[in-house]
Amino acid sequence: MAVMKIKTHPAKVLKQVASAVKDIGGSTQRLIDDMIETMYEAEGIGLAAPQVGVSKRLIVVDTSVKDNVGGLMVIINPEIVYSEGDILSTEGCLSIPEFSATVERKAMLFVRGVDRDGKPLEIDAARLLARALQHEIDHLNGVLLLDKVNMEDKKQ
Ligand code: NI
């Protein structure tokens, strides 16, 4: 395993819509291991593949350090199937150092995807996990925390 370099704003890859992962073989498995190590090394609670320069729909999340629930999750091709409620939260992003912002998120989520062995995953998420999943899935769509802030400014 190796710690990867985290891409920071305004890296182009962070603005791209990532493509679906079709092959969960050797190179994807290595990427997953490296992303996990990179996330822990950076003391983050989530990391999306575009943040390490790979435009693929793959995220790793572990909110247990801060929220005492859950644990390490690897989600390939995650999709939000259902969401409910609105909540304001203050977030940071490993790709935007020294920046945090309060943005609106859904309070609860139902997410589907596939785990690293190709098995279907279904996740009911609330609290910090729900926020982390929305934040990381945004990365797969080329959406950064900065864009969320700008969108909310425009709404007012
Ligand atoms: Ni981020």
CSV table of N, CA and C and ligand atoms in Angstrom, one decimal, residues 46 51 92-95 135-136 139 144, ligand 1:
chain,number,residue,atom,x,y,z
A,46,GLY,N,-13.3,10.6,4.7
A,46,GLY,CA,-13.7,10.1,3.4
A,46,GLY,C,-12.8,10.5,2.3
A,51,GLN,N,-10.0,12.5,-6.1
A,51,GLN,CA,-9.1,13.3,-5.2
A,51,GLN,C,-7.6,12.8,-5.3
A,92,GLY,N,-15.2,20.3,5.9
A,92,GLY,CA,-14.0,20.7,5.2
A,92,GLY,C,-13.8,19.7,4.1
A,93,CYS,N,-12.7,19.8,3.4
A,93,CYS,CA,-12.4,18.9,2.3
A,93,CYS,C,-10.9,18.8,2.1
A,94,LEU,N,-10.4,17.6,2.0
A,94,LEU,CA,-8.9,17.4,1.9
A,94,LEU,C,-8.4,18.1,0.6
A,95,SER,N,-9.2,18.3,-0.3
A,95,SER,CA,-8.8,18.9,-1.6
A,95,SER,C,-8.9,20.4,-1.6
A,135,HIS,N,-20.9,14.2,0.5
A,135,HIS,CA,-19.7,15.0,0.2
A,135,HIS,C,-18.8,14.2,-0.8
A,136,GLU,N,-18.6,12.9,-0.5
A,136,GLU,CA,-17.8,12.1,-1.4
A,136,GLU,C,-18.5,11.8,-2.8
A,139,HIS,N,-18.0,14.6,-5.1
A,139,HIS,CA,-16.7,14.6,-5.8
A,139,HIS,C,-16.8,13.7,-7.0
A,144,LEU,N,-17.5,20.4,-5.8
A,144,LEU,CA,-16.7,20.6,-4.7
A,144,LEU,C,-17.5,21.5,-3.6
B,1,NI,NI,-13.8,16.6,-0.2
